[in-house]
Amino acid sequence: MKLVNYYKTFLNNFKQKIIPLVYQNDLKKLGLFYETKWGEEQGDHMYVQHYEKHFYSIRRKNLKILEIGIGGYDNPNEGGNSLKLWKTYFPNSRIYGVDVVDKKALEEDRIQIFQGSQNDEYFLKKVIEEIGELDIIIDDGSHVNEHVITSFKTLFSSLKDGGIYIVEDTHTSYWPSLFGERWSTFGNKNVYLENLAKVGGSLDLNDPKTSMNFFKRLIDGLNHEEFLFPGYIPSYFDKHIVSMHFYHNLIIMYKGNNIEGSNILENNTLRPYILEELGVKSLDDLGLDFASVSDQYIRYRL
């Protein structure tokens, strides 16, 4: 019996070390091996093809990658599969994880873990102070809309130019906090459903408090130099988000310098030659009602 157990242990250890090396170029197979939810079964997240598209060309670079959410819920010894996946797929990179539960037991070579809330700006800033600028940030944390927005506002500036910020599971934007205060009266509760009761989404597709509407507003910022609104002051996101890719339940954003300029506007007002072509001396002569949209443009500065 001891010999049988020895061989079982040996084969399991061999499998854990060899199979990732064999599949290290195939993100889909790595996802299956590490049992991340990227498969083809009902309920799985079909993110793998998008990650391969955006990651494959940079996978051998020396990167710093931070993932929010480690998995395993309240068990300090469970979770961490996606951290191991990224460690394997990015063989020259250092992987960092953040979770509200102490997951330090899951640390290993090239994987470092911090305990704290993704909704705590002070904690997130302390993490960045310790590890420095990042190349990739993946938010697979609580999926609570407020938390997603707080994390993005706090962490996006810590990306290097060319860096990538990712938000997973954006479907929670469309789910109101199920049951509300009545949750405590329900029986047969489990952690997953309890989390759904707190996500803070909305049935209103235009609710400004949801993460999807927050990110949808940033799309206009890609074209901030085309805003015909004299005196507009571009936000940090206006100036540094250079592309946004929206997929089913997934957003992938790139950081850079969004300063291409406009051939019609300068400083958010019409260029002199355009005014001349229109036969007017100033923008005021066009009778445009900027006051009616001033609140809207101020909102984009936030």
PDB file of C-alpha atoms in Angstrom, residues 136-249:
ATOM      1  CA  ILE A 136      -1.047  44.167 -16.580  1.00  0.00           C
ATOM      2  CA  ILE A 137      -3.848  44.476 -14.022  1.00  0.00           C
ATOM      3  CA  ILE A 138      -6.728  41.965 -13.992  1.00  0.00           C
ATOM      4  CA  ASP A 139      -9.769  42.648 -11.835  1.00  0.00           C
ATOM      5  CA  ASP A 140     -11.402  39.320 -11.024  1.00  0.00           C
ATOM      6  CA  GLY A 141     -12.258  40.320  -7.482  1.00  0.00           C
ATOM      7  CA  SER A 142     -15.561  40.935  -5.745  1.00  0.00           C
ATOM      8  CA  HIS A 143     -17.339  42.143  -8.935  1.00  0.00           C
ATOM      9  CA  VAL A 144     -19.189  44.633  -6.751  1.00  0.00           C
ATOM     10  CA  ASN A 145     -19.727  47.655  -8.975  1.00  0.00           C
ATOM     11  CA  GLU A 146     -18.437  50.179  -6.438  1.00  0.00           C
ATOM     12  CA  HIS A 147     -15.313  48.082  -5.824  1.00  0.00           C
ATOM     13  CA  VAL A 148     -14.560  47.731  -9.541  1.00  0.00           C
ATOM     14  CA  ILE A 149     -14.739  51.497 -10.038  1.00  0.00           C
ATOM     15  CA  THR A 150     -12.636  52.257  -6.949  1.00  0.00           C
ATOM     16  CA  SER A 151      -9.931  49.817  -8.013  1.00  0.00           C
ATOM     17  CA  PHE A 152      -9.761  51.239 -11.533  1.00  0.00           C
ATOM     18  CA  LYS A 153      -9.612  54.856 -10.376  1.00  0.00           C
ATOM     19  CA  THR A 154      -6.841  53.971  -7.930  1.00  0.00           C
ATOM     20  CA  LEU A 155      -4.746  51.570  -9.993  1.00  0.00           C
ATOM     21  CA  PHE A 156      -4.938  52.652 -13.636  1.00  0.00           C
ATOM     22  CA  SER A 157      -2.325  55.367 -13.142  1.00  0.00           C
ATOM     23  CA  SER A 158       0.122  52.727 -11.843  1.00  0.00           C
ATOM     24  CA  LEU A 159       0.259  51.059 -15.262  1.00  0.00           C
ATOM     25  CA  LYS A 160       3.262  51.680 -17.481  1.00  0.00           C
ATOM     26  CA  ASP A 161       2.671  53.164 -20.922  1.00  0.00           C
ATOM     27  CA  GLY A 162       1.491  50.287 -23.094  1.00  0.00           C
ATOM     28  CA  GLY A 163       0.036  48.612 -20.005  1.00  0.00           C
ATOM     29  CA  ILE A 164      -3.238  46.712 -20.003  1.00  0.00           C
ATOM     30  CA  TYR A 165      -6.117  46.976 -17.519  1.00  0.00           C
ATOM     31  CA  ILE A 166      -8.754  44.228 -17.557  1.00  0.00           C
ATOM     32  CA  VAL A 167     -12.121  43.940 -15.849  1.00  0.00           C
ATOM     33  CA  GLU A 168     -13.792  40.531 -15.795  1.00  0.00           C
ATOM     34  CA  ASP A 169     -17.406  39.565 -15.119  1.00  0.00           C
ATOM     35  CA  THR A 170     -19.056  42.871 -15.995  1.00  0.00           C
ATOM     36  CA  HIS A 171     -22.443  41.105 -16.024  1.00  0.00           C
ATOM     37  CA  THR A 172     -22.876  42.181 -12.394  1.00  0.00           C
ATOM     38  CA  SER A 173     -23.588  45.684 -13.705  1.00  0.00           C
ATOM     39  CA  TYR A 174     -26.978  44.439 -14.838  1.00  0.00           C
ATOM     40  CA  TRP A 175     -27.947  42.636 -11.630  1.00  0.00           C
ATOM     41  CA  PRO A 176     -29.483  44.657  -8.809  1.00  0.00           C
ATOM     42  CA  SER A 177     -28.463  43.665  -5.305  1.00  0.00           C
ATOM     43  CA  LEU A 178     -30.628  40.562  -5.195  1.00  0.00           C
ATOM     44  CA  PHE A 179     -32.959  40.257  -2.224  1.00  0.00           C
ATOM     45  CA  GLY A 180     -31.526  43.355  -0.527  1.00  0.00           C
ATOM     46  CA  GLU A 181     -32.120  43.357   3.215  1.00  0.00           C
ATOM     47  CA  ARG A 182     -34.249  40.218   2.894  1.00  0.00           C
ATOM     48  CA  TRP A 183     -31.125  38.089   2.338  1.00  0.00           C
ATOM     49  CA  SER A 184     -30.817  37.245   6.030  1.00  0.00           C
ATOM     50  CA  THR A 185     -34.280  35.643   5.968  1.00  0.00           C
ATOM     51  CA  PHE A 186     -33.397  33.123   3.240  1.00  0.00           C
ATOM     52  CA  GLY A 187     -32.361  29.590   4.058  1.00  0.00           C
ATOM     53  CA  ASN A 188     -29.833  27.374   2.254  1.00  0.00           C
ATOM     54  CA  LYS A 189     -27.458  30.271   1.685  1.00  0.00           C
ATOM     55  CA  ASN A 190     -24.078  29.812   0.031  1.00  0.00           C
ATOM     56  CA  VAL A 191     -21.158  32.196  -0.436  1.00  0.00           C
ATOM     57  CA  TYR A 192     -21.623  32.567  -4.193  1.00  0.00           C
ATOM     58  CA  LEU A 193     -25.277  33.587  -3.922  1.00  0.00           C
ATOM     59  CA  GLU A 194     -24.505  35.809  -0.963  1.00  0.00           C
ATOM     60  CA  ASN A 195     -22.001  37.688  -3.123  1.00  0.00           C
ATOM     61  CA  LEU A 196     -24.646  38.140  -5.825  1.00  0.00           C
ATOM     62  CA  ALA A 197     -26.852  39.744  -3.208  1.00  0.00           C
ATOM     63  CA  LYS A 198     -24.321  42.536  -2.796  1.00  0.00           C
ATOM     64  CA  VAL A 199     -23.024  43.398  -6.275  1.00  0.00           C
ATOM     65  CA  GLY A 200     -24.945  46.665  -6.583  1.00  0.00           C
ATOM     66  CA  GLY A 201     -25.892  46.514 -10.249  1.00  0.00           C
ATOM     67  CA  SER A 202     -29.055  47.932 -11.766  1.00  0.00           C
ATOM     68  CA  LEU A 203     -31.907  47.112 -14.106  1.00  0.00           C
ATOM     69  CA  ASP A 204     -31.463  50.645 -15.459  1.00  0.00           C
ATOM     70  CA  LEU A 205     -29.045  50.453 -18.412  1.00  0.00           C
ATOM     71  CA  ASN A 206     -28.145  54.116 -17.862  1.00  0.00           C
ATOM     72  CA  ASP A 207     -27.522  53.941 -14.122  1.00  0.00           C
ATOM     73  CA  PRO A 208     -24.284  55.958 -13.610  1.00  0.00           C
ATOM     74  CA  LYS A 209     -23.345  53.889 -10.528  1.00  0.00           C
ATOM     75  CA  THR A 210     -22.714  50.652 -12.435  1.00  0.00           C
ATOM     76  CA  SER A 211     -19.247  49.727 -13.595  1.00  0.00           C
ATOM     77  CA  MET A 212     -20.378  49.266 -17.199  1.00  0.00           C
ATOM     78  CA  ASN A 213     -21.766  52.785 -17.355  1.00  0.00           C
ATOM     79  CA  PHE A 214     -18.597  54.127 -15.761  1.00  0.00           C
ATOM     80  CA  PHE A 215     -16.508  52.495 -18.492  1.00  0.00           C
ATOM     81  CA  LYS A 216     -18.949  53.400 -21.254  1.00  0.00           C
ATOM     82  CA  ARG A 217     -18.482  57.060 -20.329  1.00  0.00           C
ATOM     83  CA  LEU A 218     -14.750  56.646 -20.786  1.00  0.00           C
ATOM     84  CA  ILE A 219     -15.272  55.719 -24.442  1.00  0.00           C
ATOM     85  CA  ASP A 220     -16.094  59.338 -25.234  1.00  0.00           C
ATOM     86  CA  GLY A 221     -12.822  60.304 -23.594  1.00  0.00           C
ATOM     87  CA  LEU A 222     -10.965  58.575 -26.419  1.00  0.00           C
ATOM     88  CA  ASN A 223     -12.221  61.467 -28.547  1.00  0.00           C
ATOM     89  CA  HIS A 224     -11.823  64.238 -25.972  1.00  0.00           C
ATOM     90  CA  GLU A 225      -9.911  66.407 -28.446  1.00  0.00           C
ATOM     91  CA  GLU A 226     -13.038  66.447 -30.617  1.00  0.00           C
ATOM     92  CA  PHE A 227     -15.298  67.816 -27.861  1.00  0.00           C
ATOM     93  CA  LEU A 228     -16.593  71.192 -29.071  1.00  0.00           C
ATOM     94  CA  PHE A 229     -16.611  72.742 -25.621  1.00  0.00           C
ATOM     95  CA  PRO A 230     -14.205  75.653 -25.005  1.00  0.00           C
ATOM     96  CA  GLY A 231     -12.364  75.384 -21.711  1.00  0.00           C
ATOM     97  CA  TYR A 232     -12.772  71.627 -21.413  1.00  0.00           C
ATOM     98  CA  ILE A 233     -10.061  70.172 -19.172  1.00  0.00           C
ATOM     99  CA  PRO A 234      -9.286  66.559 -20.104  1.00  0.00           C
ATOM    100  CA  SER A 235      -9.185  64.033 -17.281  1.00  0.00           C
ATOM    101  CA  TYR A 236      -6.297  61.674 -16.616  1.00  0.00           C
ATOM    102  CA  PHE A 237      -8.304  58.906 -18.297  1.00  0.00           C
ATOM    103  CA  ASP A 238      -9.002  61.116 -21.327  1.00  0.00           C
ATOM    104  CA  LYS A 239      -5.287  61.649 -21.786  1.00  0.00           C
ATOM    105  CA  HIS A 240      -4.077  58.122 -21.055  1.00  0.00           C
ATOM    106  CA  ILE A 241      -6.622  55.584 -22.307  1.00  0.00           C
ATOM    107  CA  VAL A 242      -5.729  54.856 -25.927  1.00  0.00           C
ATOM    108  CA  SER A 243      -8.053  51.938 -26.679  1.00  0.00           C
ATOM    109  CA  MET A 244     -10.930  50.014 -25.104  1.00  0.00           C
ATOM    110  CA  HIS A 245     -12.049  46.543 -26.148  1.00  0.00           C
ATOM    111  CA  PHE A 246     -15.470  45.359 -24.976  1.00  0.00           C
ATOM    112  CA  TYR A 247     -16.300  41.648 -25.077  1.00  0.00           C
ATOM    113  CA  HIS A 248     -19.009  39.571 -23.438  1.00  0.00           C
ATOM    114  CA  ASN A 249     -18.497  40.203 -19.697  1.00  0.00           C
TER     115      ASN A 249
END
